[in-house]
Amino acid sequence: MLWQIAFYFTAGITMLCAAALLLVRQPMHAALYLTTSLLSLAVLFFLLGAPFVAVLQVILYVGAIVVLFLFLVMIAPTRRQQRERSIRRGWWWPALLSLLLLAELAALLILHLPDATMIIASLGPKAVGMALFGPYGLLVQAAAVLLLAALAAVLHLSRNREAQR
Amino acid sequence: MTLTPVLVIAAILFTIGLAVVLLRRELLFVLMGIEVMFNGVALTAVAAGQHWHTATGQVLVIFLITVTGVELAVALMLVLLAHRLLGAERVEELRELRDQEEPS
């Protein structure tokens, strides 16, 4: 019972902070709401019995990805007059489409899924590591190549164009 | 505890991210909406992995986080370049794909 209270409370925080992205005006506030949403999602992972992924969520998402967002917010100042009208007219049609998608997903999940009881058992870092470097070892190396390619791409994009002319 | 509420929560997260992508016009907010969508997918993967008691779901989330970091590094660099070279912060300001000068 306590587990369910904690789970639904954290899920509510996650969804509220994500929905706040629709309304806030300042990019820095949006980055903070995104951080809160990511942290409560890490708590959800922990409650579902995945402590390793929860820790990685904090380290990688909050420690690396949000920091990238903050760098961009600090480097590129937003123009003030464009903050006022962040959601303009014509917003209701995408909103209606999103609501339709949500209703369809919820109906599919509620109606057509067998209501299987889920036994929460913790799968620790050892099991994840055995799977990661056992059957998925090739994918780890592919991810390494992907990271190297991204490094080369960012270095190419961020070179100083003025100095080369 | 059943699997269905977790999947519904993940679907709500995904839809919120999609709504952020569709409704906000700023490039930075579009990227944040993509992050929220990734989070919904990650919650689905973890819930399914825990449901069947296998580590594959968590492995999928680890790769998802890696690919998200790669995508975000390149995309944020492009947003910064769009701001620097074109002065564009919003989606509708990116309409200079056409060449300026006439081809000779």
XYZ file of C-alpha atoms in Angstrom:
269
model
C 0.000 0.000 0.000
C 2.785 2.380 0.939
C 4.537 1.385 -2.272
C 1.489 2.328 -4.336
C 1.089 5.690 -2.604
C 4.750 6.481 -3.284
C 4.455 5.294 -6.887
C 1.385 7.303 -7.806
C 2.640 10.391 -5.977
C 5.937 10.279 -7.877
C 4.154 9.601 -11.156
C 1.964 12.638 -10.542
C 5.016 14.812 -9.928
C 6.600 13.490 -13.131
C 3.561 14.228 -15.256
C 2.903 17.631 -13.684
C 6.478 18.791 -14.212
C 6.399 17.548 -17.799
C 3.097 19.327 -18.417
C 4.549 22.529 -16.976
C 6.798 22.641 -20.056
C 3.691 23.571 -22.015
C 3.089 26.716 -20.004
C 6.346 28.220 -18.760
C 7.887 31.157 -20.571
C 11.468 31.324 -19.377
C 13.784 28.639 -20.801
C 15.593 28.376 -17.470
C 12.347 27.551 -15.661
C 11.644 24.941 -18.311
C 15.061 23.386 -17.705
C 14.336 23.219 -13.976
C 10.941 21.594 -14.546
C 12.584 19.096 -16.893
C 15.174 18.325 -14.218
C 12.484 17.704 -11.618
C 10.614 15.458 -14.021
C 13.758 13.454 -14.769
C 14.600 13.061 -11.079
C 11.122 11.841 -10.175
C 11.296 9.457 -13.125
C 14.493 8.094 -11.562
C 12.484 7.500 -8.367
C 9.889 5.665 -10.470
C 12.628 3.440 -11.911
C 13.849 2.719 -8.391
C 10.327 1.868 -7.239
C 9.914 -0.486 -10.194
C 12.985 -2.386 -9.061
C 15.646 -1.052 -11.412
C 18.164 0.723 -9.152
C 20.966 0.700 -11.719
C 18.917 2.498 -14.341
C 17.679 4.925 -11.679
C 21.262 5.851 -10.790
C 22.182 6.126 -14.467
C 19.174 8.363 -15.015
C 20.477 10.760 -12.381
C 24.083 10.626 -13.569
C 23.544 10.742 -17.322
C 20.299 12.630 -17.787
C 20.536 15.149 -14.980
C 24.320 15.268 -14.888
C 24.987 15.486 -18.613
C 21.915 16.217 -20.703
C 20.351 18.896 -18.514
C 23.769 20.519 -18.243
C 23.837 20.708 -22.049
C 20.431 22.416 -21.971
C 21.669 24.860 -19.343
C 24.733 25.669 -21.447
C 22.500 26.489 -24.386
C 20.156 28.599 -22.238
C 23.101 30.574 -20.918
C 24.892 30.958 -24.255
C 21.937 31.960 -26.410
C 19.930 34.750 -24.806
C 16.306 34.840 -25.833
C 14.787 37.954 -27.239
C 12.329 39.494 -24.885
C 9.444 40.295 -27.162
C 9.135 36.719 -28.324
C 8.638 35.366 -24.853
C 5.251 36.955 -24.540
C 3.422 34.950 -27.161
C 4.863 31.507 -26.674
C 1.688 29.647 -27.625
C -0.058 31.404 -30.438
C -3.414 30.913 -32.015
C -3.929 27.632 -33.784
C -2.882 25.726 -30.706
C -6.078 23.735 -30.322
C -5.666 21.515 -33.364
C -2.371 19.875 -32.260
C -3.770 19.731 -28.733
C -6.829 17.884 -30.002
C -4.637 15.460 -31.930
C -2.526 14.834 -28.822
C -5.640 14.202 -26.731
C -6.929 11.778 -29.379
C -3.623 9.909 -29.304
C -3.724 9.792 -25.509
C -7.291 8.474 -25.498
C -6.412 5.845 -28.091
C -3.316 4.691 -26.194
C -5.170 4.537 -22.881
C -8.082 2.644 -24.424
C -5.737 0.162 -26.086
C -3.743 -0.385 -22.912
C -6.731 -0.669 -20.586
C -9.043 -2.706 -22.786
C -6.727 -5.103 -24.540
C -4.060 -5.883 -22.004
C -4.534 -8.850 -19.705
C -4.487 -7.453 -16.226
C -1.429 -9.382 -15.175
C -0.209 -8.925 -11.673
C 3.300 -7.566 -11.532
C 5.645 -8.820 -8.882
C 8.249 -6.203 -8.150
C 11.640 -7.847 -7.911
C 14.836 -5.875 -7.975
C 17.216 -6.520 -10.858
C 20.511 -5.129 -9.728
C 23.580 -3.863 -11.580
C 25.062 -7.345 -11.807
C 22.205 -8.738 -13.881
C 22.179 -5.666 -16.105
C 25.938 -5.815 -16.581
C 25.843 -9.507 -17.449
C 23.217 -8.800 -20.102
C 24.979 -5.668 -21.324
C 28.355 -7.290 -21.923
C 27.020 -10.748 -22.747
C 24.418 -10.884 -25.514
C 24.519 -7.151 -26.190
C 28.285 -6.680 -26.347
C 28.257 -5.797 -30.028
C 25.731 -3.043 -29.372
C 27.988 -1.559 -26.712
C 30.758 -1.208 -29.287
C 28.266 0.241 -31.784
C 27.299 2.820 -29.137
C 30.969 3.654 -28.704
C 31.310 4.254 -32.463
C 28.171 6.381 -32.355
C 29.610 8.505 -29.535
C 32.822 8.982 -31.514
C 30.836 10.041 -34.586
C 28.865 12.523 -32.497
C 32.104 13.908 -31.083
C 33.467 14.423 -34.597
C 30.199 16.021 -35.745
C 30.055 18.463 -32.842
C 33.714 19.378 -33.296
C 33.092 20.004 -36.983
C 29.993 22.101 -36.308
C 31.551 24.147 -33.547
C 34.762 25.134 -35.284
C 35.342 28.816 -35.522
C 34.166 29.855 -38.938
C 35.439 33.381 -38.770
C 38.996 32.331 -37.996
C 39.160 30.087 -41.029
C 38.324 32.753 -43.532
C 0.436 -3.857 -8.668
C -0.471 -4.454 -12.273
C 1.321 -3.511 -15.437
C -1.456 -1.409 -16.943
C -1.181 1.771 -14.770
C 2.547 2.000 -15.426
C 1.988 1.752 -19.167
C -0.794 4.344 -19.001
C 1.526 6.708 -17.110
C 4.183 6.141 -19.769
C 1.616 6.859 -22.494
C 0.620 10.091 -20.736
C 4.285 11.129 -20.545
C 4.767 10.382 -24.246
C 1.680 12.388 -25.166
C 2.773 15.337 -23.031
C 6.109 15.304 -24.847
C 4.348 15.170 -28.211
C 2.134 18.081 -27.176
C 5.215 20.082 -26.161
C 6.798 19.366 -29.552
C 3.635 20.352 -31.406
C 2.560 23.368 -29.359
C 5.774 25.149 -28.422
C 7.525 26.858 -31.286
C 10.881 27.505 -29.634
C 13.626 25.135 -30.776
C 14.802 24.594 -27.193
C 11.324 23.578 -26.057
C 10.980 21.205 -29.001
C 14.142 19.415 -27.844
C 12.805 19.270 -24.288
C 9.580 17.738 -25.582
C 11.618 15.072 -27.366
C 13.336 14.342 -24.041
C 9.965 13.877 -22.329
C 8.876 11.511 -25.102
C 12.079 9.496 -24.618
C 11.276 9.311 -20.913
C 7.874 7.814 -21.576
C 9.445 5.180 -23.803
C 12.086 4.431 -21.157
C 9.403 3.951 -18.512
C 7.647 1.485 -20.807
C 10.871 -0.451 -21.352
C 11.707 -0.649 -17.649
C 8.169 -1.663 -16.711
C 8.084 -4.405 -19.334
C 11.512 -5.665 -18.325
C 10.525 -5.819 -14.677
C 7.260 -7.509 -15.582
C 9.023 -10.394 -17.276
C 11.947 -10.336 -14.822
C 14.605 -9.810 -17.443
C 17.389 -7.262 -17.651
C 16.730 -6.559 -21.331
C 14.454 -3.646 -20.553
C 17.132 -1.940 -18.485
C 19.727 -2.582 -21.200
C 17.356 -0.958 -23.689
C 17.042 2.086 -21.429
C 20.827 2.379 -21.138
C 21.166 2.416 -24.930
C 18.261 4.868 -25.107
C 20.047 7.262 -22.748
C 23.258 6.962 -24.812
C 21.489 7.665 -28.097
C 19.612 10.550 -26.475
C 22.884 12.103 -25.349
C 24.355 11.784 -28.848
C 21.240 13.226 -30.473
C 21.058 16.079 -28.018
C 24.711 17.074 -28.394
C 24.383 17.380 -32.161
C 20.913 18.969 -32.018
C 21.888 21.568 -29.432
C 24.923 22.467 -31.530
C 22.611 22.951 -34.522
C 20.237 25.091 -32.440
C 23.182 27.210 -31.327
C 24.327 27.587 -34.945
C 20.788 28.524 -36.010
C 20.779 31.179 -33.341
C 24.222 32.457 -34.250
C 24.082 32.396 -38.039
C 20.388 32.931 -38.738
C 19.194 34.600 -35.560
C 16.432 32.020 -35.360
C 15.002 30.678 -32.129
C 11.635 29.463 -33.296
C 10.646 26.784 -35.761
C 8.918 29.108 -38.207
C 12.030 31.255 -38.542
C 13.944 28.424 -40.165
C 12.914 28.971 -43.767
C 16.156 29.856 -45.457
C 16.902 26.508 -46.991
C 16.684 28.028 -50.473
C 19.870 29.493 -51.875
C 20.076 33.247 -51.845
C 21.908 33.851 -55.118
C 20.836 32.724 -58.546
C 22.635 29.681 -59.916
C 24.857 30.705 -62.780
